[in-house]
CSV table of C-alpha atoms in Angstrom, one decimal:
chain,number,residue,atom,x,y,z
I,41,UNK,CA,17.5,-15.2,4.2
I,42,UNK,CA,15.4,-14.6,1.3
I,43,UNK,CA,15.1,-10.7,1.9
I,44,UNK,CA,18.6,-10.4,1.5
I,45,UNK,CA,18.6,-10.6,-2.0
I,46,UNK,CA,15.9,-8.3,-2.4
I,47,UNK,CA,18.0,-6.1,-1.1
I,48,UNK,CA,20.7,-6.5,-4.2
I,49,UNK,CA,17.9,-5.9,-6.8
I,50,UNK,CA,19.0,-2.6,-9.1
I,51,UNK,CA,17.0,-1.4,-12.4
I,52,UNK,CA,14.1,0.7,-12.0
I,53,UNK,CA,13.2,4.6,-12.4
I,54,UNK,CA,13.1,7.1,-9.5
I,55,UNK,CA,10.3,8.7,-8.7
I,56,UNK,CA,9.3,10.5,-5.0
I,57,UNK,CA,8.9,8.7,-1.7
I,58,UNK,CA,7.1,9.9,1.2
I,59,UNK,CA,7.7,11.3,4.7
I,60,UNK,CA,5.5,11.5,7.3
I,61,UNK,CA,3.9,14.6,9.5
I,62,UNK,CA,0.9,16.3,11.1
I,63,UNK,CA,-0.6,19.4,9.7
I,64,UNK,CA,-3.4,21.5,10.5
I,65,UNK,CA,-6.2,23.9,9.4
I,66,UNK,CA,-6.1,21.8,5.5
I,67,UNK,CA,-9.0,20.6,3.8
I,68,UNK,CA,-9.4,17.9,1.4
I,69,UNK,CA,-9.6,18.6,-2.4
I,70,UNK,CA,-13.3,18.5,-3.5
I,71,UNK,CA,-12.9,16.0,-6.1
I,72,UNK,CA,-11.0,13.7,-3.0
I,73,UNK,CA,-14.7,11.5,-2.5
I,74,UNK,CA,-16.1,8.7,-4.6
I,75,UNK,CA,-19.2,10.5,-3.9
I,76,UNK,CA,-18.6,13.1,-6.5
I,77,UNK,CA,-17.8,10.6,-9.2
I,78,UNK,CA,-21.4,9.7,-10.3
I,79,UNK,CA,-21.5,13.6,-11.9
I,80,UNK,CA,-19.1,12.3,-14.3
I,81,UNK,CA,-19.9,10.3,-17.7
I,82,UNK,CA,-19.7,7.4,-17.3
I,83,UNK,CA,-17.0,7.0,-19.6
I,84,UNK,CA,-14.6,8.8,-17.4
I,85,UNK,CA,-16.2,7.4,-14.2
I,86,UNK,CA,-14.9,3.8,-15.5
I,87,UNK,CA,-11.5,4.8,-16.1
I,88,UNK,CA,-11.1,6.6,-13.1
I,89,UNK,CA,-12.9,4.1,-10.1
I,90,UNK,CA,-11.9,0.7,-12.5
I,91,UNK,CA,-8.9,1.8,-15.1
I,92,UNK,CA,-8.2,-2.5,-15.3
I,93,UNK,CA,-11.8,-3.2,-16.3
I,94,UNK,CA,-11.4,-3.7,-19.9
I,95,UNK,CA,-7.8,-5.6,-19.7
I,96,UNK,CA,-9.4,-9.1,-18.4
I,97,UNK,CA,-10.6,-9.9,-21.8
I,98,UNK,CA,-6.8,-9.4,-22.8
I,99,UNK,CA,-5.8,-12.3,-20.0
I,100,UNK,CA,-4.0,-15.3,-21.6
I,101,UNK,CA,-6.5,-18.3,-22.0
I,102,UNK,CA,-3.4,-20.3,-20.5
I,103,UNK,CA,-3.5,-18.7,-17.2
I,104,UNK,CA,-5.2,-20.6,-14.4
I,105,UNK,CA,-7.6,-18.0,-12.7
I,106,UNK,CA,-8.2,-20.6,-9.6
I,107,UNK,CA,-6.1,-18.9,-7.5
I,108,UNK,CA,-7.0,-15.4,-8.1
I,109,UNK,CA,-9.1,-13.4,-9.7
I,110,UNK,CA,-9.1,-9.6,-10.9
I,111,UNK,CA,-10.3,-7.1,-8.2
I,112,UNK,CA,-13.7,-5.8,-9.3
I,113,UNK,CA,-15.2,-3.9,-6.6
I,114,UNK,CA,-19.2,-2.0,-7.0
I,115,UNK,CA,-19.3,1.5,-6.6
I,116,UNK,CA,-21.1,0.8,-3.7
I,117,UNK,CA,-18.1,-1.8,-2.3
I,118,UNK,CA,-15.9,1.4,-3.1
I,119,UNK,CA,-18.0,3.8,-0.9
I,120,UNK,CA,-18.0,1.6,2.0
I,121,UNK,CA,-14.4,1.5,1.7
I,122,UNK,CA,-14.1,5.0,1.7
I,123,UNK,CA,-16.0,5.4,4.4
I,124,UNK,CA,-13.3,3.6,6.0
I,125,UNK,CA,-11.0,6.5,5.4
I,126,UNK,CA,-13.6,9.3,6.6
I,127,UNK,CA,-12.4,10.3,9.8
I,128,UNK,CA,-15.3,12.0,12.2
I,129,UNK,CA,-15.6,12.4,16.1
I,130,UNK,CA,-15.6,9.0,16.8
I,131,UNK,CA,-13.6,7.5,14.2
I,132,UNK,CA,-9.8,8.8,14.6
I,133,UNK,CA,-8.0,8.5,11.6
I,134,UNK,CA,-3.9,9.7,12.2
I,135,UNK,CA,-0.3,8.9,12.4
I,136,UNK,CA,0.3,6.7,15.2
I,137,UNK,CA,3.9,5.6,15.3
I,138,UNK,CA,7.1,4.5,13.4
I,139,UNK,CA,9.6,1.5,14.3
I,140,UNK,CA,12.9,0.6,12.7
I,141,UNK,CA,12.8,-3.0,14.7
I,142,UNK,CA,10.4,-5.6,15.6
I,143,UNK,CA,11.1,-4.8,19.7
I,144,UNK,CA,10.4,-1.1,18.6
I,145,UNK,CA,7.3,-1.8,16.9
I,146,UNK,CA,3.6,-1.0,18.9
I,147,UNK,CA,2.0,-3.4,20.7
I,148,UNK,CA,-1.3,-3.6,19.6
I,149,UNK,CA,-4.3,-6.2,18.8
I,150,UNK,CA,-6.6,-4.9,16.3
I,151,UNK,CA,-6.0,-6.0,12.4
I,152,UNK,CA,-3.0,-4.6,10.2
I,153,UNK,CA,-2.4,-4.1,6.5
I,154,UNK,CA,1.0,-4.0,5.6
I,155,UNK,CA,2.2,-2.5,1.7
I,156,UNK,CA,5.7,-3.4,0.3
I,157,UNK,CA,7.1,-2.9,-2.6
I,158,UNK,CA,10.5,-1.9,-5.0
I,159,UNK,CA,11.7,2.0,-3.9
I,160,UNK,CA,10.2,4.1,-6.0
I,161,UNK,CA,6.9,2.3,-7.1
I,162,UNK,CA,4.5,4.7,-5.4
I,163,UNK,CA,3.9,3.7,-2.1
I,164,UNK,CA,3.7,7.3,-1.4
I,165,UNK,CA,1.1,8.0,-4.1
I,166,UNK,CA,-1.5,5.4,-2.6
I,167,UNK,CA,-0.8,6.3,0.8
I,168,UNK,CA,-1.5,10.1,0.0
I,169,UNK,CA,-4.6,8.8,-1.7
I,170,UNK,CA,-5.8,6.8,1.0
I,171,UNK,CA,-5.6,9.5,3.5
I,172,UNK,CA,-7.3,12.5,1.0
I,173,UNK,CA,-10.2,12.6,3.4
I,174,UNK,CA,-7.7,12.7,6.2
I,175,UNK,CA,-6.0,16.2,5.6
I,176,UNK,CA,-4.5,16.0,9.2
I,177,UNK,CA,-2.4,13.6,8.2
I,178,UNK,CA,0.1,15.4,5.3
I,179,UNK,CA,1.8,12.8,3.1
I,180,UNK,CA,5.3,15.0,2.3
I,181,UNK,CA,6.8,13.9,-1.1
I,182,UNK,CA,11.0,13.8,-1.3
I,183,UNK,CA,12.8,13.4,-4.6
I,184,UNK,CA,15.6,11.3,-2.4
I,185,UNK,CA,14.8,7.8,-3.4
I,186,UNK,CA,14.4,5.0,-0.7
I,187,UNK,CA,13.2,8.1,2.3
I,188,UNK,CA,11.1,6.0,3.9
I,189,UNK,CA,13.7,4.0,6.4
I,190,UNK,CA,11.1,3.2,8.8
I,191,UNK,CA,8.0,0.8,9.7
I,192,UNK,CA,5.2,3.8,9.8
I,193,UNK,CA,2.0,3.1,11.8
I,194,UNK,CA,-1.6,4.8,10.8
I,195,UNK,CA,-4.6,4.1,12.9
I,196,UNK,CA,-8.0,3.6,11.0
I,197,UNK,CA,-10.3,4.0,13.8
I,198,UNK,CA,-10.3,1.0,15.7
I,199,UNK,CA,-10.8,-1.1,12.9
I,200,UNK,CA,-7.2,-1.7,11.3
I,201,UNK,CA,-3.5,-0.1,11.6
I,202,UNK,CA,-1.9,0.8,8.1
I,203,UNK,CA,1.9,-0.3,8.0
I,204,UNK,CA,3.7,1.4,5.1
I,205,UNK,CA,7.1,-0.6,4.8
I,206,UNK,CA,10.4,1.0,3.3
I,207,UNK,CA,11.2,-0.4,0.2
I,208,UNK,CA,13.0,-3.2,-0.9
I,209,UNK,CA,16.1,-3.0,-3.8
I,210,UNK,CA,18.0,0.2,-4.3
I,211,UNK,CA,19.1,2.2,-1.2
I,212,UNK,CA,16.8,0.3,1.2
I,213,UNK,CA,17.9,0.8,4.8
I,214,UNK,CA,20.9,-1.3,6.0
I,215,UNK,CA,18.4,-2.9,8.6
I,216,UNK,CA,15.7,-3.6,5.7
I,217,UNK,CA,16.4,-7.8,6.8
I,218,UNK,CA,16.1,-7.9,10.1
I,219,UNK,CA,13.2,-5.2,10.1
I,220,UNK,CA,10.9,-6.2,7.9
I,221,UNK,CA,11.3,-9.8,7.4
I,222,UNK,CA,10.7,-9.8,11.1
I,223,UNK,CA,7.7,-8.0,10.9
I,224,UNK,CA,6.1,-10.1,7.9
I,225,UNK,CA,7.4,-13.4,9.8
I,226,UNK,CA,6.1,-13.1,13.5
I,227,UNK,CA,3.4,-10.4,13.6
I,228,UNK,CA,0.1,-12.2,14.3
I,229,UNK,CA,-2.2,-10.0,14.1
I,230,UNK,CA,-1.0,-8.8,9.8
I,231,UNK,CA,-4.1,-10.1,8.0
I,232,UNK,CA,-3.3,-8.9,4.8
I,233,UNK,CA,-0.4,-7.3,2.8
I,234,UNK,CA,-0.3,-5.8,-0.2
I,235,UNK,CA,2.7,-6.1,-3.1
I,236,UNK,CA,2.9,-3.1,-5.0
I,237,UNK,CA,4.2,-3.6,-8.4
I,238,UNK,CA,5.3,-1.1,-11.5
I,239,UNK,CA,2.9,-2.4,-14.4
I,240,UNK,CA,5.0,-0.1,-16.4
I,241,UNK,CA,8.2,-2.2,-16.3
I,242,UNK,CA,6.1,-6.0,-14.8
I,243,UNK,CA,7.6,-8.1,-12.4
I,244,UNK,CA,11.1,-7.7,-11.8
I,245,UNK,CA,13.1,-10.2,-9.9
I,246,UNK,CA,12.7,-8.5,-6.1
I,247,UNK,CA,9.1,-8.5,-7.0
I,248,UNK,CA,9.1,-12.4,-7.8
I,249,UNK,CA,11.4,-12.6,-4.6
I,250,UNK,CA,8.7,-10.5,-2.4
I,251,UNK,CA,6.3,-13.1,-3.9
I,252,UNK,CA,8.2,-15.8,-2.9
I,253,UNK,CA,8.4,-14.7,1.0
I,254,UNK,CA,4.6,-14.3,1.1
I,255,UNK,CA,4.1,-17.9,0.1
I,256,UNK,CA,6.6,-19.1,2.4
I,257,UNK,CA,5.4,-17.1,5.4
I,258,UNK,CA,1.8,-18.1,4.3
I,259,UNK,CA,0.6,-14.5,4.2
I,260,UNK,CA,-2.8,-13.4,2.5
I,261,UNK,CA,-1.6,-11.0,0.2
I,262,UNK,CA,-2.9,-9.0,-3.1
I,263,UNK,CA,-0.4,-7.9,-6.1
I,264,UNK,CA,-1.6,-3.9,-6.6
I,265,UNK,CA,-0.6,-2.6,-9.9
I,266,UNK,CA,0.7,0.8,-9.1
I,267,UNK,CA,1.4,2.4,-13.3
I,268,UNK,CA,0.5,1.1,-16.9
């Protein structure tokens, strides 16, 4: 099967992974919402919300944007968005589960996003990130590369479930296949996953592999630059 060679892919530099537990009586950092960024110049408020925004004039005239296009998002698209991630009384925002198979995994109908991507490329980093509103919800870093061995479940309200995969390549789990092939393949109600990349490195063969299995499982799914 196609994920079996990802799981053969070597080359890439280790930085921490994430575990996963709850916390309590923590507060998020003050600088955490897009709400304070308008206090900043606006210098520094473009590299921080859109650090890509002056590389499209860079793009290759040769390169067919059809297909795709650069993700450019309005302040105000990223406030909604936060808002998302901004748990209150009636919008529960928390762990909900992990699964290491498909027959393990929660039976549930509302939307899921799903992230994959190499070990090491920061999943950890943008999960942490997306939960800094949510300080329930601790994000703990490890320096063992490939901790993540499970399928980890995060409710959003009852809008969406956030899947954060283990990673494919170097010490992936010995289930990795059957896993999360499994889940990409057959769960119906995945309406979206997202490829994390190193931009500091480009695509490596798992990546172009990864790529591969979304087009063949006709998944919706957006490449995420996670360095430069």
């Amino acid at each position: 099967m196609i994920l079996h060679r990802l799981l053969n892919s070597r080359g890439w530099p280790t930085i921490p992974k994430a575990g996963y537990a709850r916390v309590s009586q923590r507060r998020a950092h003050t600088l955490a919402s897009i709400l304070q960024t308008p206090e900043m110049p606006e210098k520094k408020l473009r590299g921080l919300v859109f650090p890509f925004s002056e590389l499209e004039n860079h793009l290759s005239s040769r390169v067919n944007k059809t297909n795709f296009q650069l993700f450019w998002p309005s302040l105000e698209d990223v406030k909604r968005a936060e808002a998302l991630f901004s748990p209150s009384r009636k919008h529960k925002i928390d762990y909900f589960t992990s699964a290491v198979r498909m027959d393990h995994a929660p039976l549930i109908t509302q939307p899921e996003v799903c992230f994959i991507g190499r070990s090491n490329v920061g999943k950890s980093s943008l999960v942490k990130a997306l939960f800094a509103l949510v300080p329930d919800v601790e994000v703990r870093i490890s320096k063992t590369p490939g901790h993540t061995k499970k399928m980890n479940f995060f409710s959003v309200g009852k809008v969406f479930t956030l899947v954060d995969m283990p990673g494919y390549g170097h010490k992936a789990p010995k289930d990795f296949v059957d896993m999360v092939e499994s889940y990409l393949e057959t769960r119906t109600n995945l309406k979206r996953t997202f490829l994390l990349v190193d931009g500091s490195v480009g695509l490596q063969e798992a990546d172009r592999i990864a790529i591969e299995m979304c087009e063949e499982f006709g998944l919706p799914y957006v490449v995420s630059n996670m360095k430069q």
